[in-house]
C-alpha cells in the first residue's frame, strides 16, 4: 500500500504510515473470512480519497475485486453509490454465480438499473412496484456475494456524508448481514460543518456496535511529511524542503489538497523563493485554480469546464460529442498536469482529484457558460442513454434558462417517480419541487407538482415543509385546489400531533368558498379531516359529531378510498374505554380496506390504532398482531412516522413484559433517530418514556440535584412534574402541586395524555394518603374500570385501571379494593405484562398491610413474596426498594445443562415457542444471522437434529 506516483506527477503519496498499517491489519481479518468496515473521515482535502485509492490499488494488485460508488450533493438518484457498485458487480461476477440467482430474486434490482435485464431477461418488476426494502437489499447482497465468490471483495463508498437515508439503510443492511464474508467496505466522509449531518452520524454510530467496524480520522500532514512532499513532488533539496515546510504547514494546515494547490501556485511564481510572501495560502486555493485554468489554451479550459458540468468522473464519450477528440484528449492531459484530474482505477478513466477541484472549475464559469455546458451534456446523454433520468433531470434543469424547461420537468418527474418507487421520499419531493420551479409550458401543472412534493414530504416525515407547501397551495384561485390543500395540511398535522386549529381554519374557509353539496366526495373528505382536526384541539365532542356524519356519508357513497379516509380520521375520537371496542373494529375494517387498496397510508394508522385499542381492552393477541404488522410496514415502506410509532409500540410492549434493557435500547434509538427529524415534536414523549423507565430501574436519583421543589408551574408539564416529586418523595412540593393540578383537572381531560394524568395524580394521592383528592379522582378512574391505562398513543403504559381504583379504595377504606386488585391481576396476567403484575402484587401487599382485616384472600406475606420474585426477575428496583429488598439483587448462578449460555437459553425458549430466526432477532434485538448462529450452537450442544428436538430438550430440562 505504500507505492506512490513518480515525483514528477505532482501527486506524491506521503505520510499516513499508521493508517496504512491499520488497513493492512484490517485486510488480514478480511482474508480470514471476517467482514470489515472502515470509515475514513476528515475535513475536505485532507486525503481521504487518496488513502482509499492507494489501498484499493494495492488490494486489486493482490487479486481483490474492487467496486466503486460515489454519493453526490446535488440532484441524485436513490441508492446512487450502490447502483454503480451493482453495475460493476454484474460485469465482474462469475457468470455461473449470477446464473445461480433466480430471476425472481434479482427482479427487485430493476428498481436500480436496467442492466439487470441483460443478465436476467425473464426478471419482471413486481406489479405496482410493491417490493419492500428487504427484498431490494437482499437482491443486491446476492449479486455482491456472487462477485466475491472467487476472491475477496472491496467496496469503496466515497463522500458518504452526502448519502441519503435509503443509501444509509442499504449500507446498514449490508454490514449487518455479512459478518462472515470476505468483504471490506471503505467509506470516506467529511466530518466538518456544513457537510457533517446528524442522520449520517447516527447511522454510523449504530454500525459501530458491530464487530469489524472501525474509523480512521485523518489530520493534516506533519511538518516532516510536508517536507517529504516537497522533496518528492517538487524535486527540491532536502535542506530547502525542511526550511520551507514549517511555513507551508502553517499556511495550509497540512491539508494535502491545499498543499498541492499551494505548490502549483508557488511553481508559477518562482518556486520556494515565493514562500515567504504567500501568507494567505489557504484563502488563495480557489484563486490559484482559476489562474491556472486561465493560463492555458481556451479550448483546453473548455474541455475541463464541460467535464466538471458532466460530473465527478470524466465521461470521454460525452466530451467528444461535438468536440474534436484530439482537443478532448489534450484537455484531459492539461487537467492531469494541472492537478485537476487524476487517473481512475480502470485504463483510460479519469476523475476530478477532489470535489473542491471540480467545484472550483464550476465557480469560475459564468451563468450562461454553465447553463450551456449542462445543455450540451444533457443532449449528448439523452442520445446515448435516455434511461438515466436523474442525470438528465439534473442537467436539463441547470440548462432551463436556455429553453429546456419542458425537458427539465419531463425528466424531473420521471426521476421523482423513480425515487418514490425506491422509497426515497425526501429525494422525490426535492425533484418535484425543482420541477415546479422550472415553469414549463407542457407537462404537469405547478399545482400537481407541488401537491406531489407535499405528499412526498409527508411520507418522508418532513411535516413542517409539507404544511408549508399545503399553505402555499391553499392560496390558489381554484376553491377545490384550496380544499384539497387544506385536507393535506390536516394530514401533515395529525402525525406529529400538531394543533388542529390552523387546519380547521383552512378547511372551514375552503369548504365555504367551494360551496359543495354535502354529499360531494370532496366535501365528505374535508369534513372527515375537520373531525380529526377538532380532536387535536381538544374538542372531542365536536370531533365525534363531525366525524360520525362524514363516516355515514362515506358509507352511503361506497367509494373504498373515501371510506378508508373517513375511518382513519375517526380513530382519533378519543382513547376512552367506552369507545375502544367500536374504534378497534374500525381499525380492523380500515386494515382490510387498506390491504385491498394496497395503500400503506391506511394500513399504517390501522395497525397503529389496533395496537392502542388492543392494549386498552387487554387483548394481548390483537396487541401483538398489530405490533407485528406495524413493524413490518415500517421496515418495508421506509416512512419515518411509521418507524417512530412502531418503535413506541414496541417500547411499550417491552416495558410491560419487563424487558427494561430492551426498553432502554428502543428509547435511545427513538431519540437518536427522531429527535431532530420531527423538529423536536417527540421531545415530550421521549421525556415520559425516560421517566417511566428510570423510575423502575432506579435511575431517577441522577436528577435529584436538578429538582428543587420550587419549579415554576408555567414552565413544566404538571402531571410529569408531580410524578417526579412523588418518586423523589418530595412530599411538600408534591402536595402543593397535586392540589393545584386537581383544581384544574378539567383542563387535561380531553388530551391524549389524560389516562397518564389520572395515573400520576392517583399515585401521588395514594402516597400522600390524601382522602379528599382520592374521592375526587375515583369516579374519573372508574370510567376506565376493566381497561388498561395508556398515556398518549403507546407512549407510556400503566397497566390495569382496576389497580388504581383499588389503591384509591384502600385510601378511602372502601370494601371493594380487594375485588379490584383481583381484576387487575387477572388483566395483567392475561396480557403477559410482568411489570404490571409485579406492581399490582406490590400495591395489593401495601393494601393488606393497611387493612389486615380485609376480606379473605392472599396474605400480605404471599403477595410480597410473589411481587419480590417477579421484581427480582425483571430488575424492578422500585418495587424491591418499597419491599425493603436489595435494590440491585444478584441472580443466583444456575448451572445450565450441556454448557448452554444464558443467551442460548433465551433463544431456545423462543425456538420452543415456534419463532423463526428473524422473529427471534426482533424479540432479542439481535440480527437474524446472530440468532441463526445461536440456534446452530444450541443444536450442537444438545445433540438435537432439529428445532423440535431442541424444544423437547428444553422441556425435559425445565428450561421453559
Coordinates of N, CA, C and O in Angstrom, one line a residue, residues 355-454:
X355 N -13.5 16.9 -4.9 CA -14.7 17.7 -5.1 C -14.4 19.2 -5.2 O -15.1 20.0 -5.9
X356 N -13.4 19.6 -4.4 CA -13.1 21.1 -4.4 C -12.5 21.5 -5.7 O -12.8 22.6 -6.2
X357 N -11.8 20.6 -6.4 CA -11.2 20.9 -7.7 C -12.4 21.1 -8.7 O -12.4 22.1 -9.5
X358 N -13.3 20.2 -8.7 CA -14.4 20.3 -9.6 C -15.2 21.6 -9.4 O -15.6 22.3 -10.3
X359 N -15.5 21.8 -8.1 CA -16.3 23.0 -7.7 C -15.6 24.3 -8.1 O -16.2 25.2 -8.5
X360 N -14.2 24.3 -8.0 CA -13.5 25.5 -8.3 C -13.7 25.8 -9.8 O -13.8 27.0 -10.2
X361 N -13.7 24.7 -10.6 CA -13.9 24.9 -12.1 C -15.3 25.5 -12.3 O -15.5 26.4 -13.1
X362 N -16.3 24.9 -11.7 CA -17.7 25.4 -11.9 C -17.9 26.8 -11.4 O -18.6 27.6 -12.0
X363 N -17.2 27.2 -10.3 CA -17.4 28.5 -9.7 C -16.8 29.6 -10.6 O -17.3 30.7 -10.6
X364 N -15.9 29.3 -11.5 CA -15.3 30.3 -12.3 C -16.1 30.5 -13.6 O -15.8 31.4 -14.4
X365 N -17.0 29.6 -13.9 CA -17.8 29.7 -15.1 C -18.9 30.7 -15.0 O -19.6 30.8 -13.9
X366 N -19.2 31.5 -16.0 CA -20.4 32.4 -16.0 C -21.7 31.6 -16.0 O -21.7 30.4 -16.4
X367 N -22.8 32.2 -15.6 CA -24.1 31.5 -15.5 C -24.4 31.0 -16.9 O -25.0 29.9 -17.1
X368 N -24.2 31.8 -18.0 CA -24.5 31.4 -19.3 C -23.7 30.2 -19.8 O -24.2 29.3 -20.3
X369 N -22.4 30.3 -19.5 CA -21.5 29.2 -19.9 C -21.8 27.9 -19.2 O -21.8 26.8 -19.8
X370 N -22.2 28.0 -17.9 CA -22.5 26.9 -17.1 C -23.8 26.2 -17.6 O -23.9 25.0 -17.8
X371 N -24.8 27.0 -17.9 CA -26.1 26.5 -18.5 C -25.8 25.9 -19.8 O -26.4 24.8 -20.1
X372 N -25.0 26.5 -20.7 CA -24.7 25.9 -22.0 C -24.0 24.6 -21.8 O -24.3 23.6 -22.6
X373 N -23.1 24.5 -20.9 CA -22.4 23.2 -20.7 C -23.3 22.1 -20.2 O -23.3 21.0 -20.7
X374 N -24.2 22.4 -19.3 CA -25.2 21.4 -18.9 C -26.1 21.0 -20.0 O -26.5 19.9 -20.2
X375 N -26.5 22.0 -20.9 CA -27.3 21.7 -22.1 C -26.6 20.7 -23.0 O -27.2 19.7 -23.5
X376 N -25.3 20.9 -23.3 CA -24.6 20.0 -24.1 C -24.5 18.6 -23.5 O -24.7 17.6 -24.2
X377 N -24.2 18.6 -22.2 CA -24.2 17.3 -21.6 C -25.5 16.6 -21.6 O -25.6 15.4 -21.9
X378 N -26.6 17.3 -21.4 CA -27.9 16.7 -21.4 C -28.3 16.1 -22.8 O -28.8 15.0 -22.9
X379 N -28.1 16.9 -23.8 CA -28.4 16.5 -25.2 C -27.6 15.2 -25.6 O -28.1 14.3 -26.1
X380 N -26.3 15.3 -25.3 CA -25.5 14.1 -25.6 C -25.9 12.9 -24.8 O -26.0 11.7 -25.3
X381 N -26.2 13.1 -23.5 CA -26.6 11.9 -22.7 C -27.9 11.4 -23.1 O -28.1 10.1 -23.1
X382 N -28.8 12.2 -23.5 CA -30.2 11.8 -23.9 C -30.1 10.9 -25.2 O -30.8 9.9 -25.3
X383 N -29.2 11.3 -26.1 CA -29.0 10.5 -27.3 C -28.4 9.1 -27.0 O -28.7 8.1 -27.6
X384 N -27.5 9.1 -26.0 CA -26.8 7.8 -25.7 C -27.7 6.9 -24.8 O -27.7 5.7 -25.0
X385 N -28.3 7.4 -23.7 CA -29.0 6.6 -22.8 C -30.1 7.4 -22.1 O -29.9 8.0 -21.0
X386 N -31.3 7.4 -22.7 CA -32.4 8.2 -22.2 C -33.0 7.6 -20.9 O -33.8 8.2 -20.3
X387 N -32.5 6.4 -20.4 CA -33.0 5.8 -19.2 C -32.3 6.5 -17.9 O -32.8 6.2 -16.8
X388 N -31.3 7.2 -18.1 CA -30.6 7.9 -17.0 C -31.4 9.2 -16.6 O -30.9 10.3 -16.8
X389 N -32.6 9.0 -16.1 CA -33.5 10.1 -16.0 C -33.0 11.1 -14.9 O -33.2 12.3 -15.0
X390 N -32.4 10.6 -13.8 CA -31.9 11.5 -12.8 C -30.8 12.5 -13.3 O -30.9 13.7 -13.0
X391 N -29.9 11.9 -14.0 CA -28.8 12.8 -14.6 C -29.4 13.7 -15.6 O -29.0 14.9 -15.7
X392 N -30.3 13.2 -16.5 CA -30.9 14.1 -17.5 C -31.7 15.2 -16.8 O -31.7 16.4 -17.2
X393 N -32.4 14.9 -15.7 CA -33.2 15.9 -15.0 C -32.3 17.0 -14.4 O -32.6 18.2 -14.5
X394 N -31.2 16.5 -13.9 CA -30.2 17.5 -13.3 C -29.7 18.4 -14.4 O -29.7 19.7 -14.2
X395 N -29.2 17.9 -15.5 CA -28.6 18.7 -16.5 C -29.6 19.6 -17.2 O -29.3 20.8 -17.4
X396 N -30.7 19.1 -17.5 CA -31.7 19.9 -18.2 C -32.3 21.0 -17.3 O -32.6 22.1 -17.7
X397 N -32.4 20.7 -16.0 CA -32.8 21.7 -15.0 C -31.8 22.9 -14.9 O -32.1 24.0 -14.9
X398 N -30.5 22.5 -14.9 CA -29.5 23.5 -14.9 C -29.4 24.4 -16.2 O -28.9 25.5 -16.2
X399 N -30.0 23.8 -17.3 CA -30.0 24.5 -18.6 C -31.3 25.1 -18.9 O -31.6 25.5 -20.0
X400 N -32.3 25.1 -17.9 CA -33.6 25.5 -18.2 C -33.8 26.9 -18.8 O -34.7 27.2 -19.6
X401 N -32.8 27.8 -18.4 CA -32.9 29.2 -18.9 C -32.6 29.3 -20.4 O -33.0 30.4 -21.0
X402 N -32.1 28.3 -20.9 CA -31.8 28.3 -22.4 C -32.9 27.6 -23.2 O -32.6 27.2 -24.4
X403 N -34.1 27.4 -22.6 CA -35.2 26.9 -23.4 C -35.4 25.4 -23.1 O -36.1 24.8 -23.9
X404 N -34.9 24.9 -22.1 CA -35.0 23.4 -21.8 C -35.9 23.1 -20.6 O -35.9 22.1 -20.0
X405 N -36.8 24.1 -20.3 CA -37.7 23.9 -19.1 C -38.6 22.7 -19.3 O -38.8 21.9 -18.3
X406 N -39.2 22.5 -20.5 CA -40.1 21.4 -20.7 C -39.3 20.0 -20.5 O -39.8 19.1 -19.9
X407 N -38.1 20.0 -21.1 CA -37.3 18.8 -20.9 C -37.0 18.5 -19.4 O -37.0 17.4 -18.9
X408 N -36.6 19.6 -18.7 CA -36.3 19.5 -17.3 C -37.4 18.9 -16.5 O -37.3 18.0 -15.7
X409 N -38.6 19.5 -16.7 CA -39.8 19.0 -16.0 C -40.1 17.5 -16.3 O -40.4 16.7 -15.5
X410 N -40.0 17.2 -17.6 CA -40.2 15.8 -18.0 C -39.4 14.8 -17.3 O -39.8 13.8 -16.7
X411 N -38.1 15.1 -17.3 CA -37.1 14.1 -16.6 C -37.2 14.3 -15.1 O -36.9 13.3 -14.4
X412 N -37.4 15.5 -14.6 CA -37.6 15.6 -13.1 C -38.7 14.8 -12.6 O -38.6 14.1 -11.6
X413 N -39.8 14.8 -13.3 CA -41.0 14.0 -12.9 C -40.7 12.5 -13.0 O -41.0 11.7 -12.1
X414 N -40.0 12.1 -14.1 CA -39.6 10.7 -14.2 C -38.7 10.2 -13.1 O -38.8 9.2 -12.5
X415 N -37.7 11.1 -12.8 CA -36.8 10.8 -11.7 C -37.5 10.8 -10.3 O -37.2 10.0 -9.5
X416 N -38.4 11.7 -10.1 CA -39.2 11.7 -8.9 C -40.0 10.4 -8.7 O -40.0 9.8 -7.6
X417 N -40.6 10.0 -9.8 CA -41.4 8.7 -9.7 C -40.5 7.5 -9.4 O -40.8 6.6 -8.7
X418 N -39.3 7.6 -10.0 CA -38.3 6.5 -9.8 C -37.9 6.5 -8.3 O -37.8 5.5 -7.7
X419 N -37.7 7.7 -7.7 CA -37.3 7.8 -6.3 C -38.4 7.3 -5.4 O -38.2 6.7 -4.4
X420 N -39.7 7.7 -5.8 CA -40.8 7.2 -5.0 C -40.9 5.6 -5.0 O -41.1 5.0 -4.0
X421 N -40.6 5.0 -6.2 CA -40.6 3.6 -6.2 C -39.5 3.0 -5.4 O -39.6 1.9 -4.8
X422 N -38.4 3.8 -5.3 CA -37.3 3.3 -4.4 C -37.4 3.7 -3.0 O -36.5 3.6 -2.2
X423 N -38.6 4.2 -2.6 CA -38.9 4.5 -1.2 C -38.0 5.6 -0.7 O -37.5 5.6 0.5
X424 N -37.6 6.5 -1.6 CA -36.7 7.7 -1.2 C -37.6 8.9 -1.3 O -37.6 9.7 -2.2
X425 N -38.4 9.1 -0.2 CA -39.5 10.1 -0.3 C -39.0 11.5 -0.3 O -39.5 12.4 -1.1
X426 N -38.0 11.9 0.5 CA -37.5 13.2 0.5 C -36.8 13.6 -0.8 O -36.9 14.7 -1.3
X427 N -36.1 12.6 -1.4 CA -35.4 12.9 -2.6 C -36.5 13.1 -3.7 O -36.3 14.0 -4.6
X428 N -37.5 12.4 -3.7 CA -38.6 12.6 -4.7 C -39.2 13.9 -4.5 O -39.6 14.6 -5.5
X429 N -39.4 14.4 -3.3 CA -40.0 15.7 -3.0 C -39.2 16.8 -3.6 O -39.7 17.7 -4.2
X430 N -37.9 16.7 -3.4 CA -37.0 17.7 -3.9 C -37.0 17.8 -5.4 O -37.0 18.9 -6.0
X431 N -37.2 16.6 -6.1 CA -37.3 16.6 -7.5 C -38.6 17.3 -8.0 O -38.6 18.1 -9.0
X432 N -39.7 17.0 -7.3 CA -41.0 17.6 -7.7 C -40.9 19.1 -7.5 O -41.4 19.9 -8.3
X433 N -40.3 19.5 -6.4 CA -40.2 21.0 -6.1 C -39.3 21.7 -7.2 O -39.7 22.8 -7.6
X434 N -38.3 21.0 -7.6 CA -37.5 21.6 -8.7 C -38.3 21.7 -10.0 O -38.2 22.7 -10.7
X435 N -39.1 20.7 -10.2 CA -39.9 20.7 -11.4 C -40.9 21.9 -11.4 O -41.2 22.6 -12.4
X436 N -41.4 22.2 -10.2 CA -42.4 23.3 -10.0 C -41.7 24.6 -10.2 O -42.3 25.6 -10.6
X437 N -40.3 24.7 -10.0 CA -39.6 25.9 -10.3 C -39.3 26.2 -11.7 O -39.0 27.3 -12.1
X438 N -39.5 25.2 -12.6 CA -39.0 25.3 -14.0 C -40.0 26.1 -14.9 O -39.6 26.5 -15.9
X439 N -41.2 26.2 -14.5 CA -42.2 27.0 -15.3 C -42.3 26.5 -16.7 O -42.1 27.2 -17.7
X440 N -42.5 25.2 -16.8 CA -42.6 24.6 -18.2 C -44.0 24.9 -18.8 O -45.0 25.1 -18.1
X441 N -44.0 24.9 -20.2 CA -45.2 25.2 -20.9 C -46.0 23.9 -21.0 O -47.3 24.0 -21.1
X442 N -45.4 22.8 -21.0 CA -46.1 21.5 -21.1 C -45.8 20.6 -19.8 O -44.8 20.9 -19.1
X443 N -46.6 19.6 -19.7 CA -46.4 18.7 -18.5 C -47.3 19.0 -17.4 O -48.2 19.8 -17.5
X444 N -47.0 18.4 -16.2 CA -47.9 18.6 -15.1 C -47.9 20.1 -14.7 O -47.0 20.8 -14.8
X445 N -49.0 20.5 -14.1 CA -49.2 21.9 -13.7 C -48.4 22.1 -12.4 O -48.0 21.1 -11.7
X446 N -48.2 23.3 -12.0 CA -47.5 23.7 -10.8 C -48.2 23.1 -9.6 O -47.6 22.6 -8.6
X447 N -49.6 23.2 -9.6 CA -50.4 22.7 -8.5 C -50.1 21.2 -8.4 O -49.9 20.6 -7.3
X448 N -50.1 20.4 -9.5 CA -49.9 19.0 -9.4 C -48.5 18.7 -8.9 O -48.3 17.7 -8.1
X449 N -47.5 19.4 -9.3 CA -46.1 19.2 -8.9 C -45.9 19.5 -7.4 O -45.3 18.7 -6.6
X450 N -46.5 20.6 -6.9 CA -46.4 21.0 -5.5 C -47.2 20.0 -4.6 O -46.7 19.7 -3.5
X451 N -48.3 19.5 -5.2 CA -49.1 18.5 -4.4 C -48.3 17.2 -4.2 O -48.3 16.6 -3.2
X452 N -47.6 16.8 -5.3 CA -46.8 15.6 -5.3 C -45.6 15.8 -4.3 O -45.3 14.9 -3.5
X453 N -45.0 17.0 -4.3 CA -43.9 17.3 -3.4 C -44.4 17.2 -2.0 O -43.7 16.7 -1.1
X454 N -45.5 17.8 -1.7 CA -46.0 17.9 -0.3 C -46.3 16.4 0.1 O -46.1 16.1 1.3

